[in-house]
Short mmCIF file of C-alpha atoms in Angstrom, two decimals:
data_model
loop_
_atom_site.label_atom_id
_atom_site.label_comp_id
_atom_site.label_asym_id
_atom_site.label_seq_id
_atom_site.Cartn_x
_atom_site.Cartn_y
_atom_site.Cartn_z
CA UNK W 1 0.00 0.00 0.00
CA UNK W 2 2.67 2.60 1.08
CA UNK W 3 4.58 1.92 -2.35
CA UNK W 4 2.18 3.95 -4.34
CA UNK W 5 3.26 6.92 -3.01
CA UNK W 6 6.51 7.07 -3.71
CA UNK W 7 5.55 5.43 -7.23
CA UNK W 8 3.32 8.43 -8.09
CA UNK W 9 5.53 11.59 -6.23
CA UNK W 10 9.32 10.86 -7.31
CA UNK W 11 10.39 11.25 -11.29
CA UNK W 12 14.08 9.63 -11.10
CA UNK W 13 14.47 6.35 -12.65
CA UNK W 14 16.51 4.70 -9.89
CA UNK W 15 13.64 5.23 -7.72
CA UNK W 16 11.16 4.00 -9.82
CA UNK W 17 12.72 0.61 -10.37
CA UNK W 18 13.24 0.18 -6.63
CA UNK W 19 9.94 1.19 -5.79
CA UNK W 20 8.45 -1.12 -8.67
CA UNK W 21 10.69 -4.14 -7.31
CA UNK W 22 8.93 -3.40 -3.43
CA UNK W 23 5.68 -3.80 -5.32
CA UNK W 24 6.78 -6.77 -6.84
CA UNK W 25 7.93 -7.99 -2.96
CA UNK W 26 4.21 -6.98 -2.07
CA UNK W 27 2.37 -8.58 -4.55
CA UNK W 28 4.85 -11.84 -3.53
CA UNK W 29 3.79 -11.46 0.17
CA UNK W 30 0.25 -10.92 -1.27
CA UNK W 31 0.29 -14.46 -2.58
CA UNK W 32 1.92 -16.28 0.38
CA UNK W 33 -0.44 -14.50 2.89
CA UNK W 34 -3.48 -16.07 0.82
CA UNK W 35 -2.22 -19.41 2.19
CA UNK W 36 -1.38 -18.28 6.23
CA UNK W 37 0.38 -21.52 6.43
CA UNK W 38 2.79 -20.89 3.36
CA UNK W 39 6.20 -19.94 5.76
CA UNK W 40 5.09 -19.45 9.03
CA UNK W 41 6.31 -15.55 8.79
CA UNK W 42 3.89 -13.01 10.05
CA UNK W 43 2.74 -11.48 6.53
CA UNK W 44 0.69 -8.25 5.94
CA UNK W 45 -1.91 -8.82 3.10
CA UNK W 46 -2.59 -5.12 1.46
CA UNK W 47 -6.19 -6.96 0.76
CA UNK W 48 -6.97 -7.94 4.25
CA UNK W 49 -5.63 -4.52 5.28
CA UNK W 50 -7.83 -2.71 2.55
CA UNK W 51 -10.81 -4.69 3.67
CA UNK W 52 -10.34 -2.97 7.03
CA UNK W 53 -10.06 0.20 5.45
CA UNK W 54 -13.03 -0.15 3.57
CA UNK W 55 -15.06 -1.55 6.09
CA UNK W 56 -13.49 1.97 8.37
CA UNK W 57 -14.50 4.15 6.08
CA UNK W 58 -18.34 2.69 5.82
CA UNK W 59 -18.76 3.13 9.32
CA UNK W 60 -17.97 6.20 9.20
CA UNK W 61 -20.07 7.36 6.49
CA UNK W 62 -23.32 5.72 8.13
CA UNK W 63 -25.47 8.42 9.47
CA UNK W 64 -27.25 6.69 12.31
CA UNK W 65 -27.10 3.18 13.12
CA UNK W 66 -28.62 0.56 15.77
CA UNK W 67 -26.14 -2.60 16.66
CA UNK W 68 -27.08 -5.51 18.72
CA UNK W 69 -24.41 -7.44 19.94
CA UNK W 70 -23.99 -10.76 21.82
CA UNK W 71 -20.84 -10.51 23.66
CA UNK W 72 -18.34 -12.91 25.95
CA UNK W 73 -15.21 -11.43 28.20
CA UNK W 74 -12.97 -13.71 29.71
CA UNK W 75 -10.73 -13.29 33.08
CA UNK W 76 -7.90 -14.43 34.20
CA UNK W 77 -8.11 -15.76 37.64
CA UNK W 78 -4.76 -15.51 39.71
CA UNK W 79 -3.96 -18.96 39.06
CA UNK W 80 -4.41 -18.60 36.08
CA UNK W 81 -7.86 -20.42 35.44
CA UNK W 82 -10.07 -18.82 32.29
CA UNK W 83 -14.41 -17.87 33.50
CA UNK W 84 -16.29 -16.36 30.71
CA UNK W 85 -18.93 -13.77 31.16
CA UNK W 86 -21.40 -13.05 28.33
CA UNK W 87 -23.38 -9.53 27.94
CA UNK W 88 -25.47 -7.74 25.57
CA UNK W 89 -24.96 -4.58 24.01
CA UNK W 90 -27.46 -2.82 22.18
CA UNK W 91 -26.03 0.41 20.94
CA UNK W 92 -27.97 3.25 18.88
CA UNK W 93 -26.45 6.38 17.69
CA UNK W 94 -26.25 9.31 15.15
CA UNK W 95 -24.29 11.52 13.90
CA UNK W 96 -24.39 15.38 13.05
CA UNK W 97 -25.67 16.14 15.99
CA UNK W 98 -23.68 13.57 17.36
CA UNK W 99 -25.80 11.32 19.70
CA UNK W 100 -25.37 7.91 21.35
CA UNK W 101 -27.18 5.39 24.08
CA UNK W 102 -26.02 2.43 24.64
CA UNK W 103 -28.03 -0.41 27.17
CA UNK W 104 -25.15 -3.14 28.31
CA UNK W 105 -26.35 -5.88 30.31
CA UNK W 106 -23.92 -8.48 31.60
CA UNK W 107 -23.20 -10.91 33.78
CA UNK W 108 -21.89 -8.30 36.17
CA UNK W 109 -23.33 -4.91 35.42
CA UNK W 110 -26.28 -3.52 34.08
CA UNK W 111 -25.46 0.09 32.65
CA UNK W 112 -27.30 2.67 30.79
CA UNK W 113 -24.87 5.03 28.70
CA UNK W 114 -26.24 8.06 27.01
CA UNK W 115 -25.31 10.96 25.10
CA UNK W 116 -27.38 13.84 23.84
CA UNK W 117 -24.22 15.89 22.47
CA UNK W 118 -23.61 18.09 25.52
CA UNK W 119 -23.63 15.94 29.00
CA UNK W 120 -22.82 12.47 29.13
CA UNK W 121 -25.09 10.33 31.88
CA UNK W 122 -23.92 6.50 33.20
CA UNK W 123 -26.93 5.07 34.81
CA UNK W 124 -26.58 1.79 37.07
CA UNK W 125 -29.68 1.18 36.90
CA UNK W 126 -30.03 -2.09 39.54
CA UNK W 127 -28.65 0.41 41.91
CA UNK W 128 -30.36 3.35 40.98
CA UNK W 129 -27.34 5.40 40.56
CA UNK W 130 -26.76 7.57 37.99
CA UNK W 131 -23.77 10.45 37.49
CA UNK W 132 -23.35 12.97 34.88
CA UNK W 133 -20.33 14.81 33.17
CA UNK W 134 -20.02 17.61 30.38
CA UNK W 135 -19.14 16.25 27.45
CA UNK W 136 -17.67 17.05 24.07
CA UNK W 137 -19.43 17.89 20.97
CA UNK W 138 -18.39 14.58 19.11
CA UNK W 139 -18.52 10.89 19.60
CA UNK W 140 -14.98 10.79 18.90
CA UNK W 141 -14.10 13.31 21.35
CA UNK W 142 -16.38 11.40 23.48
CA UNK W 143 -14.56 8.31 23.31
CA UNK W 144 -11.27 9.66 24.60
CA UNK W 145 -12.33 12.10 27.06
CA UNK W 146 -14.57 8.94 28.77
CA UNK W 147 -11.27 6.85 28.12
CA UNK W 148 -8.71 9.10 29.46
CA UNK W 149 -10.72 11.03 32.43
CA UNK W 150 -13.31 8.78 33.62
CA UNK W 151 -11.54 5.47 32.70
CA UNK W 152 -15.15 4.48 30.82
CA UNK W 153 -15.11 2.56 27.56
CA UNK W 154 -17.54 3.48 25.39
CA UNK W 155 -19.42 -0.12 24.59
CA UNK W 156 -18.39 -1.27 21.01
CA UNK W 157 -15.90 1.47 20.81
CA UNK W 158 -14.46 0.04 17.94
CA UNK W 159 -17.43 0.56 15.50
CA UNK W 160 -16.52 4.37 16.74
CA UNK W 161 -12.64 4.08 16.14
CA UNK W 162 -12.50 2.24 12.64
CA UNK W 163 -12.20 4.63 9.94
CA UNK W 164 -10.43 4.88 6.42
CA UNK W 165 -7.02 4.43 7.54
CA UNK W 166 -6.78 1.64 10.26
CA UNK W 167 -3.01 0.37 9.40
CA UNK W 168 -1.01 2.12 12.79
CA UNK W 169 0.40 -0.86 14.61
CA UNK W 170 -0.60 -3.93 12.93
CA UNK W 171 1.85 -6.42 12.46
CA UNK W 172 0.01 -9.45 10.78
CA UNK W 173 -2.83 -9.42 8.41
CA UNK W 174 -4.14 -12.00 6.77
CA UNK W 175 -7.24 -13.35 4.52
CA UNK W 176 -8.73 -16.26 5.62
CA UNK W 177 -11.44 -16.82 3.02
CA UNK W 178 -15.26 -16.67 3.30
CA UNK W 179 -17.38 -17.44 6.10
CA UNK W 180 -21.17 -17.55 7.21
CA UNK W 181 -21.61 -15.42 10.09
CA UNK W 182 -25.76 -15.74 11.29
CA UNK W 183 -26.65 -16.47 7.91
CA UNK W 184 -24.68 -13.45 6.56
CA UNK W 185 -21.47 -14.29 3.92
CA UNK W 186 -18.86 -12.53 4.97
CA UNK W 187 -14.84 -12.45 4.54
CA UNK W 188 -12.66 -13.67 7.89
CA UNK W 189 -9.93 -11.59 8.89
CA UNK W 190 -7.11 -12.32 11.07
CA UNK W 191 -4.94 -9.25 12.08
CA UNK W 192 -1.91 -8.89 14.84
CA UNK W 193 -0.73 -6.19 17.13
CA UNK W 194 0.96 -5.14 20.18
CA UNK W 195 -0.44 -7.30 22.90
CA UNK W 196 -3.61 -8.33 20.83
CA UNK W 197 -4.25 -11.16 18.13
CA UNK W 198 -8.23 -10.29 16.24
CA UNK W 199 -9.89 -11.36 13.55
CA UNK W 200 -12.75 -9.97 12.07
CA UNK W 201 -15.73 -10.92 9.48
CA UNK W 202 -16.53 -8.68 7.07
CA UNK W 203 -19.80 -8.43 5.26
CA UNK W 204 -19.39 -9.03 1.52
CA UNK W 205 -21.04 -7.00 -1.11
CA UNK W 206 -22.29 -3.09 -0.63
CA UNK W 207 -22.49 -3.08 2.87
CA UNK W 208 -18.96 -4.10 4.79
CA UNK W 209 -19.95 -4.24 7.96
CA UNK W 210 -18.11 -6.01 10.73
CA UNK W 211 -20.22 -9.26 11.78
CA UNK W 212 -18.37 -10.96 14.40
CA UNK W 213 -15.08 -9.95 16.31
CA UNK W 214 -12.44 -12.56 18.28
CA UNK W 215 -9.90 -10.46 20.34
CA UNK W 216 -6.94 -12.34 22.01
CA UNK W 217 -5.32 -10.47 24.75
CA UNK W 218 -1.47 -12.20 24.26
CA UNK W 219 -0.02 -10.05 26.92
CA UNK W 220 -1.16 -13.17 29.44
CA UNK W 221 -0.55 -16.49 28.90
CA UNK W 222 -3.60 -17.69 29.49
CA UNK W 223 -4.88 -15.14 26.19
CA UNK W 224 -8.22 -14.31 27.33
CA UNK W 225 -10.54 -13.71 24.78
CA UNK W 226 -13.11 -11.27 23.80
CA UNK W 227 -15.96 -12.38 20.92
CA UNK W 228 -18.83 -10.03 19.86
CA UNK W 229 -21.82 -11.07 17.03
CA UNK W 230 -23.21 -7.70 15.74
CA UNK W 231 -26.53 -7.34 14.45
CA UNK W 232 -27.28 -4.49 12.47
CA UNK W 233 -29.93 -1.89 11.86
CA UNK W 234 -29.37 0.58 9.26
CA UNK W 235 -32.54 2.46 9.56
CA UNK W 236 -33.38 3.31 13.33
CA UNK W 237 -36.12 5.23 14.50
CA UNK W 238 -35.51 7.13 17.05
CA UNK W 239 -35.98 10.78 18.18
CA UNK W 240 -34.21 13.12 19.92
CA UNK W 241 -35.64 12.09 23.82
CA UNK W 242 -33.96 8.75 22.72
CA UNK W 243 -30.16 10.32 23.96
CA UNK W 244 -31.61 12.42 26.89
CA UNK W 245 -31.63 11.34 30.45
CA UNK W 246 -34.57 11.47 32.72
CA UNK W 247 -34.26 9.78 36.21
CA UNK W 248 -36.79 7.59 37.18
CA UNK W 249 -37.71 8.84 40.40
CA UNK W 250 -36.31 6.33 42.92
CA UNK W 251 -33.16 6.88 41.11
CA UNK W 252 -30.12 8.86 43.12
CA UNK W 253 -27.00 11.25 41.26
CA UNK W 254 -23.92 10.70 42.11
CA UNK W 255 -20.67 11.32 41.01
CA UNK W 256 -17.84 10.11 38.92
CA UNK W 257 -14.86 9.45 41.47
CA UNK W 258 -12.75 11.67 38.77
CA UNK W 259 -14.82 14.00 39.35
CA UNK W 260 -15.40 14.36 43.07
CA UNK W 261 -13.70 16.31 45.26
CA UNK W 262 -9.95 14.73 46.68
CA UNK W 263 -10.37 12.20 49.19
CA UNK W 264 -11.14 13.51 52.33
CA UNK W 265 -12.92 16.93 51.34
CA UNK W 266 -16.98 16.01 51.98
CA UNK W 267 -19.28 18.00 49.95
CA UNK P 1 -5.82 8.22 45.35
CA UNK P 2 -3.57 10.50 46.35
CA UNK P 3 -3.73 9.24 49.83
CA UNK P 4 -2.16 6.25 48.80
CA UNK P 5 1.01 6.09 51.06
CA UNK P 6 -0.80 6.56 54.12
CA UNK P 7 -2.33 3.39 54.98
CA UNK P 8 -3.26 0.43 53.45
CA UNK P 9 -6.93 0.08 54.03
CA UNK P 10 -6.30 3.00 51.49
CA UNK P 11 -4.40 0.78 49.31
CA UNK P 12 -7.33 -1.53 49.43
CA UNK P 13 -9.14 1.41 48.42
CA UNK P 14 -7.25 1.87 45.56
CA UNK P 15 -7.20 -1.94 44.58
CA UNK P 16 -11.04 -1.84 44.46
CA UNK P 17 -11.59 1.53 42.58
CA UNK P 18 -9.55 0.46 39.94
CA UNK P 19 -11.37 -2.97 38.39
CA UNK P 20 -14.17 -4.89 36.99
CA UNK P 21 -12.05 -7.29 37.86
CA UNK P 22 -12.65 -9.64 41.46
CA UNK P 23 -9.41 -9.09 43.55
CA UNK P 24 -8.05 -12.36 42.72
CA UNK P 25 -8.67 -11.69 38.72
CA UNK P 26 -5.18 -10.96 37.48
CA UNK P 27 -6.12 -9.95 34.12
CA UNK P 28 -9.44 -9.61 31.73
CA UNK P 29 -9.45 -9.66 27.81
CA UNK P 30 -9.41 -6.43 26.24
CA UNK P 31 -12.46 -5.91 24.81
CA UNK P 32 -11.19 -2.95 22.26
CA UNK P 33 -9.02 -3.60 19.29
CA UNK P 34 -8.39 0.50 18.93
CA UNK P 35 -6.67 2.69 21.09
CA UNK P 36 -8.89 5.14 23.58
CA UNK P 37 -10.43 2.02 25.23
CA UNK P 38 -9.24 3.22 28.83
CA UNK P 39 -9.02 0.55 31.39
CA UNK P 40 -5.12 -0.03 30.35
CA UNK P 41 -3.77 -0.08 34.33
CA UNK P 42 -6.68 -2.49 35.83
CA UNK P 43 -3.49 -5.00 36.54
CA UNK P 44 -1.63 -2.48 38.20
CA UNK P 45 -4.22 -1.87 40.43
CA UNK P 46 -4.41 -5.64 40.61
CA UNK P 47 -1.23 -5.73 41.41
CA UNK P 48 -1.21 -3.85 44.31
CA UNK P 49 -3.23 -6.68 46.64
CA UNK P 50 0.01 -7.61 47.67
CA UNK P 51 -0.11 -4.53 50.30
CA UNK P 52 -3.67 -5.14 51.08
CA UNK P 53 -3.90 -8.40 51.90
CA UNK P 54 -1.25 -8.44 54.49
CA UNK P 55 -3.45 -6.00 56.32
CA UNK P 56 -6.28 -8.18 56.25
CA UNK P 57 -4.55 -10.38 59.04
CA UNK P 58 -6.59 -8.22 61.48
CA UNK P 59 -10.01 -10.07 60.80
CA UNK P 60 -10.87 -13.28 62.02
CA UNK P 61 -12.11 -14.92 58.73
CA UNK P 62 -9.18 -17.92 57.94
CA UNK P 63 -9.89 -18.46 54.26
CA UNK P 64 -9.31 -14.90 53.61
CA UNK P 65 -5.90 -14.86 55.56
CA UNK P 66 -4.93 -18.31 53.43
CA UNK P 67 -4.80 -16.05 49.97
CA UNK P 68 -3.32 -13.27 51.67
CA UNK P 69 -0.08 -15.59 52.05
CA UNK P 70 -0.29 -16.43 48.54
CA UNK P 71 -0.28 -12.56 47.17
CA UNK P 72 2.26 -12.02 49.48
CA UNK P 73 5.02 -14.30 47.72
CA UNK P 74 3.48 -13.52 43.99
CA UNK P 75 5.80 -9.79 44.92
CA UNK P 76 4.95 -7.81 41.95
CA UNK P 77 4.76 -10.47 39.14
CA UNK P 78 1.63 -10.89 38.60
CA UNK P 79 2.29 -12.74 35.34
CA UNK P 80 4.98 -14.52 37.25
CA UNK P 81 5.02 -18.01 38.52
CA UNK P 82 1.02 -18.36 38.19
CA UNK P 83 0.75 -21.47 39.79
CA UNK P 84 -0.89 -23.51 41.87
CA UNK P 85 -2.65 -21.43 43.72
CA UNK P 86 -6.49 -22.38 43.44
CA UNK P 87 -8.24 -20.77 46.16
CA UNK P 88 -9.00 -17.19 45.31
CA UNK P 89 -12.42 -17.19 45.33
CA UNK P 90 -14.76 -14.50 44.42
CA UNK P 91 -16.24 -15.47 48.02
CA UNK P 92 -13.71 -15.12 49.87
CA UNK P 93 -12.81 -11.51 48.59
CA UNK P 94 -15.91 -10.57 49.32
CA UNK P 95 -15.56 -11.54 52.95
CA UNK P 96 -12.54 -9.16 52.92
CA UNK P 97 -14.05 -6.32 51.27
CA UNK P 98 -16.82 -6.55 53.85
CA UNK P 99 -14.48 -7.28 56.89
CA UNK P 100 -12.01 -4.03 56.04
CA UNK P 101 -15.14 -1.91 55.32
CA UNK P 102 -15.70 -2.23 58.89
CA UNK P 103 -12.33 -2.00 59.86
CA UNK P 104 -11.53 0.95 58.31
CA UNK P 105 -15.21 2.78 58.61
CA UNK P 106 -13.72 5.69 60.33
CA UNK P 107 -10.83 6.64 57.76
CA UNK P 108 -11.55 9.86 55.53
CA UNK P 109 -10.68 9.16 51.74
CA UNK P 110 -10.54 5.08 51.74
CA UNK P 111 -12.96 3.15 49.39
CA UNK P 112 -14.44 0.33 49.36
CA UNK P 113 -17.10 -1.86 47.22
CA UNK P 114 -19.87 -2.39 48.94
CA UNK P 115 -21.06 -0.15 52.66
CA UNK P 116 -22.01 -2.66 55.26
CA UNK P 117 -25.59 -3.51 56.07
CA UNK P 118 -27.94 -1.42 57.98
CA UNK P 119 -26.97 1.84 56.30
CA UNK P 120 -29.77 4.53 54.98
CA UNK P 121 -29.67 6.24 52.05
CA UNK P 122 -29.63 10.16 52.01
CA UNK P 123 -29.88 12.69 49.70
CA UNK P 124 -27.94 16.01 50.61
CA UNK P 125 -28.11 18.97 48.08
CA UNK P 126 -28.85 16.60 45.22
CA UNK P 127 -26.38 13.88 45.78
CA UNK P 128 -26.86 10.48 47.41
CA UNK P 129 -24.80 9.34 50.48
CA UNK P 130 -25.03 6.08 52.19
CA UNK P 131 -25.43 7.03 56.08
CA UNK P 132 -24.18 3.72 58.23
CA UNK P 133 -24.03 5.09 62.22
CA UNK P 134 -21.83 7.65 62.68
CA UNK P 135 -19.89 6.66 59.04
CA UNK P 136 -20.73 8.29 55.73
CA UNK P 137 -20.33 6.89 52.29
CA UNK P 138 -20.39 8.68 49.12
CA UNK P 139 -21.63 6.40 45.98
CA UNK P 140 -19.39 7.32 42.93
CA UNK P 141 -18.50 5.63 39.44
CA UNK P 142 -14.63 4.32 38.91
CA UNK P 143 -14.97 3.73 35.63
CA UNK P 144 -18.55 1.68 35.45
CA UNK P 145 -18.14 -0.01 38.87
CA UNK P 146 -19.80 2.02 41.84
CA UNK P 147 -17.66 1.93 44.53
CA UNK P 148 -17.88 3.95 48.39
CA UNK P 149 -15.91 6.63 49.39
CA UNK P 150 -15.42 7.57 53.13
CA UNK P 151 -16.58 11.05 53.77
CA UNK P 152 -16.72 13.49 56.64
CA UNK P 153 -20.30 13.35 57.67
CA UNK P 154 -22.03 16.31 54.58
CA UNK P 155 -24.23 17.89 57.34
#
């Protein structure tokens, strides 16, 4: 992929051969990484990498969107033993206004997440707690003021995160062929990177969305593993109450412990 | 969190604000493939048990004292050794969080997971407390988890 660039930009000869001869070393690796089991060598497949890309830039250029997803999260235990917990996510947002709610319910927490564009609400809602923050204008802001203030993932922040150019950091990527994900064909994926082996199913055709994801944490032996099956809705109807927060009234605010005042100092 | 150094029911504190995790969870999956997905330093926070534990020798509950032992040698490696240790049950953390909640009622700034039983819930200017005798507990979000912070009493 990065060969094109110098291809198009630089007029000298010299250059051009070398850079045609690194396209020739591409295509090579290309062929190999069609067949993972060809040499054993992590391989990066400008196809499977493009299919990411393409698949980014989709997301990004749907409008509003409604995803359903079945989700499993494994621990580690200290001895090293694997438990599985299992959740569902079901996400709806829009863009321009940006917007978001998300309902997760898992094994070990039930939360409400919602974003009307201006304040950002958790809601626990078996507790009956709920906190709110000022937020950003953006979902993308969003993301990384939740991540690095509040230490809150937004659920499925990947379908957020993906975008035209996903390349940074990966280390392996390979094409492993078609597959039927919930009755869906799609293209399987299998990508490396620092501390993390994934592999994702593609949609094939007009739509490329992602249909199932397998994250590998290799940073532990054990490599727990993270699996989501998205189901999509294209055409949500929603309105505008949909993103904004209104306590039930049993329910009680409190506050986000990066928020509240330093230990110690009662309010 | 800044109150770190000072004791170590505040390090238990610490230890519990930081994960999703139970105490004896050493690691979870991440669940993110991009960057921005927070919840990098849970096994830091993991980590720091080691410190804890020890100071749960003061209650009375033996199971809870057995894993203590075990953190105790596992000296910052948590992805060290690993083995053979079988016994860290969610159960028995709980009985620790519980047991140091009432241990450590009394000190400003130290957080734990759950208040102890018998406590009211009060609202003061808008924001709930948990009221448990002379104790107060403020309700607040580390990350998604609710957790209790000690607080002088709001009124």
């Amino acid at each position: 992929m990065q060969m094109r660039v110098p291809l198009a930009r630089r007029a000298s000869a010299v250059t051009r051969t070398i850079a045609a001869t690194a396209l020739l070393a591409a295509l090579a690796a290309h062929g190999q990484a069609q067949s993972p089991v060809a040499e054993g060598k992590t391989a990066l497949d400008p196809a499977a990498l493009g299919a990411l890309d393409k698949m980014g830039a989709y997301l990004r250029s749907i409008k509003a969107f409604q995803v359903k997803a079945v989700t499993t999260t494994e621990d580690v235990l200290d001895d090293g033993q694997k438990v599985q917990y299992s959740g569902v996510t079901d996400l709806m947002t829009t863009r321009t206004p940006d917007r978001l709610r998300a309902d997760v319910s898992s094994d070990r927490q039930e939360r409400m997440y919602l974003y009307d564009g201006k304040e950002f609400t958790l809601f626990a809602k078996r507790l009956g707690y709920y906190a709110t923050a000022a937020a950003p204008p953006t979902l993308g802001e969003l993301t990384d003021r939740l991540a690095e203030r509040y230490d809150i993932q937004v659920p499925l922040v990947d379908l957020f995160k993906w975008g035209p150019s996903n390349s940074a950091g990966i280390t392996g990527a390979m094409d492993l062929g078609p597959s039927e994900v919930a009755g869906v064909t799609c293209q399987h994926y299998a990508f490396r990177q620092e501390g993390l082996d994934w592999q994702i199913w593609i949609q094939k055709g007009d739509y490329p969305l992602p249909r199932r994801l397998v994250a590998t944490t290799t940073t532990d032996e054990a490599r727990p593993q993270f699996t989501a099956y998205y189901d999509w809705n294209l055409a949500p109807s929603f309105n505008d109450s949909a993103f904004t927060f209104v306590p039930p009234p049993d329910a009680e605010k409190i506050v986000f412990a990066a928020d509240n005042a330093p230990a110690g100092a009662a309010r | 969190m800044s109150s770190l150094r000072s004791s170590l029911p505040v390090a238990l504190a610490v230890l519990l604000a930081g994960g999703t995790a139970f105490a004896g969870t050493r690691g979870t999956a991440r669940t993110s493939v991009n960057r921005g997905g927070g919840k990098a330093n849970h096994n830091a926070n993991v980590n720091r048990n080691t410190n804890v534990n020890r100071n749960v020798n003061v209650n009375q509950n033996v199971n809870v004292n057995r894993h203590v032992d075990v953190d105790v040698h596992h000296h910052g490696g948590y992805y060290g050794g690993g083995c053979c240790y079988n016994s860290y049950h969610p159960v028995a953390t709980a009985a620790a969080v519980t047991a140091t909640a009432m241990v450590t009622a009394a000190v400003i700034g130290s957080i734990v997971n759950t208040v102890p039983s018998g406590c009211s819930s009060v609202v003061i200017n808008g924001i709930g407390y948990q009221q448990c005798g002379s104790t107060w507990y403020q309700p607040q979000f580390s990350g998604t988890q609710t957790t209790y912070i000690v607080v002088n009493a709001p009124r």
